[in-house]
Amino acid sequence: EDKVVQSPLSLVVHEGDTVTLNCSYEVTNFRSLLWYKQEKKAPTFLFMLTSSGIEKKSGRLSSILDKKELFSILNITATQTGDSAVYLCAVGSGNTGKLIFGQGTTLQVKP
Amino acid sequence: NAGVTQTPKFQVLKTGQSMTLQCAQDMNHEYMSWYRQDPGMGLRLIHYSVGAGITDQGEVPNGYNVSRSTTEDFPLRLLSAAPSQTSVYFCASSYSRGLGNTIYFGEGSWLTVV
């Protein structure tokens, strides 16, 4: 059975801290791994990863994929209160466009 | 360009009632899907479609029906609502069959079954 597992499930940090969110997966016909940010509405796309070892970066956020060990990490440096959200990891399977989501990590950044 | 449009945004149903959640996209995407999101569960796939006339079940299809008569529309039907179907529902569409497809989400439909 395909599954995606995120850890930790929740995290509380203070502004300026650096956080690392984890996503491991066991999915047949892996196509891509995606990270989303969700703030009480629809998920917002952050990154799409398809190749191992190539870091994707956007401002203070970065992510990398390890297809041998079947995991990805999402790093957020110099966190801000606006980073507070649920971060979702999803894996695209096969060529049907469907995604398998993890449970999400709830990040709270305190001032 | 409206993207993915879901209606209604909020709905309260009584147990046993039926309703349809509407989803439309104007991006000519082949792939459309419905997810439900419950606290601590992430998003779970209900049904998906790879093109007009083709649908398939996802992870949690029981209690839901779908059809795809046009490329643009992918309605989700609850034939006899149950309290367990209280959830937030997201419709999504994507264009790529190849590596690295990205998905566009609707704004969500908050459904409460009492």
mmCIF file of C-alpha atoms in Angstrom:
data_model
loop_
_atom_site.group_PDB
_atom_site.id
_atom_site.type_symbol
_atom_site.label_atom_id
_atom_site.label_comp_id
_atom_site.label_asym_id
_atom_site.label_seq_id
_atom_site.Cartn_x
_atom_site.Cartn_y
_atom_site.Cartn_z
ATOM 1 C CA GLU A 1 0.000 0.000 0.000
ATOM 2 C CA ASP A 2 1.350 3.424 -0.955
ATOM 3 C CA LYS A 3 2.064 5.711 1.964
ATOM 4 C CA VAL A 4 3.638 9.033 2.758
ATOM 5 C CA VAL A 5 4.671 9.817 6.325
ATOM 6 C CA GLN A 6 5.613 13.234 7.635
ATOM 7 C CA SER A 7 7.406 14.127 10.826
ATOM 8 C CA PRO A 8 7.105 15.780 13.169
ATOM 9 C CA LEU A 9 3.318 16.144 13.177
ATOM 10 C CA SER A 10 3.577 19.475 14.937
ATOM 11 C CA LEU A 11 6.309 21.896 15.820
ATOM 12 C CA VAL A 12 6.509 25.126 17.799
ATOM 13 C CA VAL A 13 9.480 27.428 17.293
ATOM 14 C CA HIS A 14 10.383 31.072 17.816
ATOM 15 C CA GLU A 15 11.009 33.637 15.138
ATOM 16 C CA GLY A 16 14.499 33.338 13.719
ATOM 17 C CA ASP A 17 14.793 29.609 14.344
ATOM 18 C CA THR A 18 15.577 27.145 11.554
ATOM 19 C CA VAL A 19 13.286 24.169 11.086
ATOM 20 C CA THR A 20 13.537 20.925 9.142
ATOM 21 C CA LEU A 21 10.435 19.026 8.122
ATOM 22 C CA ASN A 22 10.673 15.415 7.035
ATOM 23 C CA CYS A 23 8.777 13.347 4.509
ATOM 24 C CA SER A 24 9.341 9.659 3.837
ATOM 25 C CA TYR A 25 7.475 7.632 1.269
ATOM 26 C CA GLU A 26 6.771 4.178 -0.072
ATOM 27 C CA VAL A 27 4.995 4.700 -3.364
ATOM 28 C CA THR A 28 4.968 2.558 -6.479
ATOM 29 C CA ASN A 29 5.635 4.306 -9.782
ATOM 30 C CA PHE A 30 7.140 7.394 -8.169
ATOM 31 C CA ARG A 31 6.888 10.436 -10.444
ATOM 32 C CA SER A 32 7.517 13.446 -8.251
ATOM 33 C CA LEU A 33 7.429 14.756 -4.703
ATOM 34 C CA LEU A 34 5.679 18.011 -3.950
ATOM 35 C CA TRP A 35 5.596 20.313 -0.952
ATOM 36 C CA TYR A 36 2.617 22.537 -0.173
ATOM 37 C CA LYS A 37 1.862 25.199 2.424
ATOM 38 C CA GLN A 38 -1.687 25.368 3.737
ATOM 39 C CA GLU A 39 -3.159 28.228 5.755
ATOM 40 C CA LYS A 40 -6.826 27.381 6.418
ATOM 41 C CA LYS A 41 -7.620 27.278 2.716
ATOM 42 C CA ALA A 42 -6.382 25.485 -0.379
ATOM 43 C CA PRO A 43 -2.784 24.226 -0.358
ATOM 44 C CA THR A 44 -0.276 26.536 -2.000
ATOM 45 C CA PHE A 45 2.442 24.945 -4.119
ATOM 46 C CA LEU A 46 6.016 25.325 -2.841
ATOM 47 C CA PHE A 47 8.317 22.850 -4.587
ATOM 48 C CA MET A 48 8.319 19.932 -6.966
ATOM 49 C CA LEU A 49 11.205 17.486 -6.775
ATOM 50 C CA THR A 50 11.959 14.756 -9.255
ATOM 51 C CA SER A 51 15.705 14.161 -9.053
ATOM 52 C CA SER A 52 17.843 13.120 -6.118
ATOM 53 C CA GLY A 53 20.343 15.497 -4.607
ATOM 54 C CA ILE A 54 19.264 18.656 -6.415
ATOM 55 C CA GLU A 55 18.240 21.344 -3.953
ATOM 56 C CA LYS A 56 15.311 23.542 -4.798
ATOM 57 C CA LYS A 57 15.380 26.957 -3.153
ATOM 58 C CA SER A 58 12.947 29.828 -2.813
ATOM 59 C CA GLY A 59 13.928 32.585 -0.448
ATOM 60 C CA ARG A 60 14.232 31.119 3.045
ATOM 61 C CA LEU A 61 12.762 27.785 1.992
ATOM 62 C CA SER A 62 14.677 24.924 0.451
ATOM 63 C CA SER A 63 14.039 21.274 -0.217
ATOM 64 C CA ILE A 64 15.909 18.216 -1.373
ATOM 65 C CA LEU A 65 14.978 14.690 -2.379
ATOM 66 C CA ASP A 66 16.763 11.393 -1.738
ATOM 67 C CA LYS A 67 15.278 8.739 -4.032
ATOM 68 C CA LYS A 68 17.562 6.025 -2.708
ATOM 69 C CA GLU A 69 16.483 6.451 0.906
ATOM 70 C CA LEU A 70 12.938 7.543 -0.120
ATOM 71 C CA PHE A 71 12.684 10.802 1.757
ATOM 72 C CA SER A 72 12.669 14.527 1.365
ATOM 73 C CA ILE A 73 13.276 17.434 3.721
ATOM 74 C CA LEU A 74 11.941 20.955 3.724
ATOM 75 C CA ASN A 75 14.092 23.546 5.447
ATOM 76 C CA ILE A 76 12.925 26.959 6.566
ATOM 77 C CA THR A 77 15.588 29.345 7.836
ATOM 78 C CA ALA A 78 15.057 32.532 9.873
ATOM 79 C CA THR A 79 11.428 31.599 10.474
ATOM 80 C CA GLN A 80 8.766 34.304 10.659
ATOM 81 C CA THR A 81 5.259 34.253 12.136
ATOM 82 C CA GLY A 82 3.922 34.207 8.574
ATOM 83 C CA ASP A 83 5.486 30.778 8.144
ATOM 84 C CA SER A 84 2.934 29.361 10.582
ATOM 85 C CA ALA A 85 0.900 26.850 8.566
ATOM 86 C CA VAL A 86 0.414 23.195 7.808
ATOM 87 C CA TYR A 87 3.084 21.871 5.461
ATOM 88 C CA LEU A 88 1.984 19.010 3.266
ATOM 89 C CA CYS A 89 4.161 16.542 1.422
ATOM 90 C CA ALA A 90 2.659 14.644 -1.511
ATOM 91 C CA VAL A 91 3.995 12.062 -3.942
ATOM 92 C CA GLY A 92 2.793 11.807 -7.517
ATOM 93 C CA SER A 93 2.208 8.204 -8.542
ATOM 94 C CA GLY A 94 2.106 6.851 -12.062
ATOM 95 C CA ASN A 95 0.838 9.000 -14.886
ATOM 96 C CA THR A 96 -2.692 9.626 -13.651
ATOM 97 C CA GLY A 97 -2.044 12.930 -11.919
ATOM 98 C CA LYS A 98 -3.075 11.586 -8.542
ATOM 99 C CA LEU A 99 -1.174 12.456 -5.388
ATOM 100 C CA ILE A 100 -0.687 10.584 -2.146
ATOM 101 C CA PHE A 101 -0.474 13.008 0.768
ATOM 102 C CA GLY A 102 1.187 12.756 4.123
ATOM 103 C CA GLN A 103 -0.609 13.807 7.313
ATOM 104 C CA GLY A 104 0.980 17.216 7.291
ATOM 105 C CA THR A 105 3.233 19.029 9.769
ATOM 106 C CA THR A 106 1.671 21.894 11.705
ATOM 107 C CA LEU A 107 4.262 24.614 12.268
ATOM 108 C CA GLN A 108 3.661 27.411 14.733
ATOM 109 C CA VAL A 109 6.167 30.251 14.820
ATOM 110 C CA LYS A 110 5.937 32.395 17.943
ATOM 111 C CA PRO A 111 7.103 36.037 18.001
ATOM 112 C CA ASN B 1 -8.573 32.818 -16.083
ATOM 113 C CA ALA B 2 -10.656 31.479 -13.171
ATOM 114 C CA GLY B 3 -8.535 28.362 -12.527
ATOM 115 C CA VAL B 4 -10.398 25.734 -10.495
ATOM 116 C CA THR B 5 -13.817 26.821 -9.220
ATOM 117 C CA GLN B 6 -15.669 24.923 -6.512
ATOM 118 C CA THR B 7 -19.205 25.492 -5.309
ATOM 119 C CA PRO B 8 -20.680 25.725 -2.770
ATOM 120 C CA LYS B 9 -18.061 26.995 -0.342
ATOM 121 C CA PHE B 10 -20.110 26.057 2.720
ATOM 122 C CA GLN B 11 -22.978 23.607 3.085
ATOM 123 C CA VAL B 12 -24.892 22.032 5.961
ATOM 124 C CA LEU B 13 -26.777 18.830 5.195
ATOM 125 C CA LYS B 14 -29.031 16.582 7.177
ATOM 126 C CA THR B 15 -28.212 12.901 7.384
ATOM 127 C CA GLY B 16 -29.667 11.120 4.356
ATOM 128 C CA GLN B 17 -29.855 14.150 2.115
ATOM 129 C CA SER B 18 -28.131 14.203 -1.231
ATOM 130 C CA MET B 19 -26.086 16.956 -2.802
ATOM 131 C CA THR B 20 -23.540 17.663 -5.497
ATOM 132 C CA LEU B 21 -20.300 19.559 -5.086
ATOM 133 C CA GLN B 22 -19.471 21.285 -8.340
ATOM 134 C CA CYS B 23 -15.978 21.643 -9.763
ATOM 135 C CA ALA B 24 -15.014 23.396 -12.971
ATOM 136 C CA GLN B 25 -11.654 24.280 -14.496
ATOM 137 C CA ASP B 26 -10.894 26.463 -17.487
ATOM 138 C CA MET B 27 -7.323 25.355 -18.130
ATOM 139 C CA ASN B 28 -8.145 22.409 -20.405
ATOM 140 C CA HIS B 29 -6.595 20.040 -17.872
ATOM 141 C CA GLU B 30 -6.977 16.332 -18.518
ATOM 142 C CA TYR B 31 -6.646 15.285 -14.897
ATOM 143 C CA MET B 32 -9.149 16.149 -12.210
ATOM 144 C CA SER B 33 -9.598 14.774 -8.730
ATOM 145 C CA TRP B 34 -11.483 15.156 -5.486
ATOM 146 C CA TYR B 35 -9.849 15.039 -2.065
ATOM 147 C CA ARG B 36 -11.221 15.270 1.418
ATOM 148 C CA GLN B 37 -9.275 16.672 4.329
ATOM 149 C CA ASP B 38 -9.943 15.764 7.934
ATOM 150 C CA PRO B 39 -7.987 16.969 10.958
ATOM 151 C CA GLY B 40 -4.609 15.249 11.200
ATOM 152 C CA MET B 41 -5.217 13.187 8.065
ATOM 153 C CA GLY B 42 -3.727 15.255 5.270
ATOM 154 C CA LEU B 43 -5.668 15.027 1.995
ATOM 155 C CA ARG B 44 -7.174 11.717 0.925
ATOM 156 C CA LEU B 45 -8.131 10.969 -2.648
ATOM 157 C CA ILE B 46 -11.815 10.168 -3.225
ATOM 158 C CA HIS B 47 -12.121 9.837 -7.011
ATOM 159 C CA TYR B 48 -10.111 10.980 -9.970
ATOM 160 C CA SER B 49 -10.444 11.289 -13.729
ATOM 161 C CA VAL B 50 -7.802 11.144 -16.465
ATOM 162 C CA GLY B 51 -10.098 12.583 -19.121
ATOM 163 C CA ALA B 52 -13.690 13.035 -20.209
ATOM 164 C CA GLY B 53 -15.648 9.816 -19.793
ATOM 165 C CA ILE B 54 -12.994 8.167 -17.600
ATOM 166 C CA THR B 55 -13.133 8.017 -13.808
ATOM 167 C CA ASP B 56 -11.591 5.810 -11.163
ATOM 168 C CA GLN B 57 -11.685 5.321 -7.421
ATOM 169 C CA GLY B 58 -9.146 6.725 -5.038
ATOM 170 C CA GLU B 59 -8.391 5.863 -1.448
ATOM 171 C CA VAL B 60 -11.804 6.667 0.117
ATOM 172 C CA PRO B 61 -14.518 6.364 -2.579
ATOM 173 C CA ASN B 62 -17.370 4.892 -0.530
ATOM 174 C CA GLY B 63 -20.441 7.123 -0.346
ATOM 175 C CA TYR B 64 -19.401 9.269 -3.303
ATOM 176 C CA ASN B 65 -20.099 9.188 -7.043
ATOM 177 C CA VAL B 66 -18.467 11.141 -9.839
ATOM 178 C CA SER B 67 -18.856 11.625 -13.563
ATOM 179 C CA ARG B 68 -16.802 13.425 -16.209
ATOM 180 C CA SER B 69 -18.988 14.251 -19.182
ATOM 181 C CA THR B 70 -16.832 17.221 -20.235
ATOM 182 C CA THR B 71 -13.172 18.163 -19.818
ATOM 183 C CA GLU B 72 -14.150 21.189 -17.733
ATOM 184 C CA ASP B 73 -16.481 19.715 -15.116
ATOM 185 C CA PHE B 74 -16.056 17.044 -12.455
ATOM 186 C CA PRO B 75 -18.965 17.005 -9.979
ATOM 187 C CA LEU B 76 -18.888 14.981 -6.755
ATOM 188 C CA ARG B 77 -22.182 13.519 -5.596
ATOM 189 C CA LEU B 78 -23.144 12.469 -2.099
ATOM 190 C CA LEU B 79 -26.179 10.225 -2.549
ATOM 191 C CA SER B 80 -27.097 9.838 1.130
ATOM 192 C CA ALA B 81 -25.027 12.061 3.385
ATOM 193 C CA ALA B 82 -23.641 10.680 6.635
ATOM 194 C CA PRO B 83 -21.994 12.525 9.569
ATOM 195 C CA SER B 84 -18.720 10.759 8.659
ATOM 196 C CA GLN B 85 -18.708 12.804 5.460
ATOM 197 C CA THR B 86 -18.317 16.033 7.402
ATOM 198 C CA SER B 87 -15.062 17.334 5.986
ATOM 199 C CA VAL B 88 -13.379 19.884 3.778
ATOM 200 C CA TYR B 89 -13.424 18.896 0.119
ATOM 201 C CA PHE B 90 -10.900 20.037 -2.451
ATOM 202 C CA CYS B 91 -11.162 19.650 -6.185
ATOM 203 C CA ALA B 92 -7.917 19.685 -8.137
ATOM 204 C CA SER B 93 -6.763 19.572 -11.727
ATOM 205 C CA SER B 94 -3.467 19.111 -13.536
ATOM 206 C CA TYR B 95 -2.267 19.143 -17.113
ATOM 207 C CA SER B 96 0.741 16.920 -17.308
ATOM 208 C CA ARG B 97 0.956 13.203 -17.780
ATOM 209 C CA GLY B 98 4.724 13.241 -17.514
ATOM 210 C CA LEU B 99 7.242 13.619 -14.756
ATOM 211 C CA GLY B 100 6.652 16.406 -12.318
ATOM 212 C CA ASN B 101 3.011 17.225 -12.745
ATOM 213 C CA THR B 102 1.732 20.038 -10.575
ATOM 214 C CA ILE B 103 -1.764 20.349 -9.309
ATOM 215 C CA TYR B 104 -4.082 23.340 -9.097
ATOM 216 C CA PHE B 105 -6.546 23.302 -6.196
ATOM 217 C CA GLY B 106 -9.938 24.850 -5.795
ATOM 218 C CA GLU B 107 -10.629 26.962 -2.724
ATOM 219 C CA GLY B 108 -12.376 24.137 -0.872
ATOM 220 C CA SER B 109 -15.915 23.269 0.177
ATOM 221 C CA TRP B 110 -16.698 22.994 3.884
ATOM 222 C CA LEU B 111 -19.425 20.381 4.366
ATOM 223 C CA THR B 112 -21.178 19.607 7.645
ATOM 224 C CA VAL B 113 -23.601 16.694 7.936
ATOM 225 C CA VAL B 114 -25.835 16.793 11.015
#
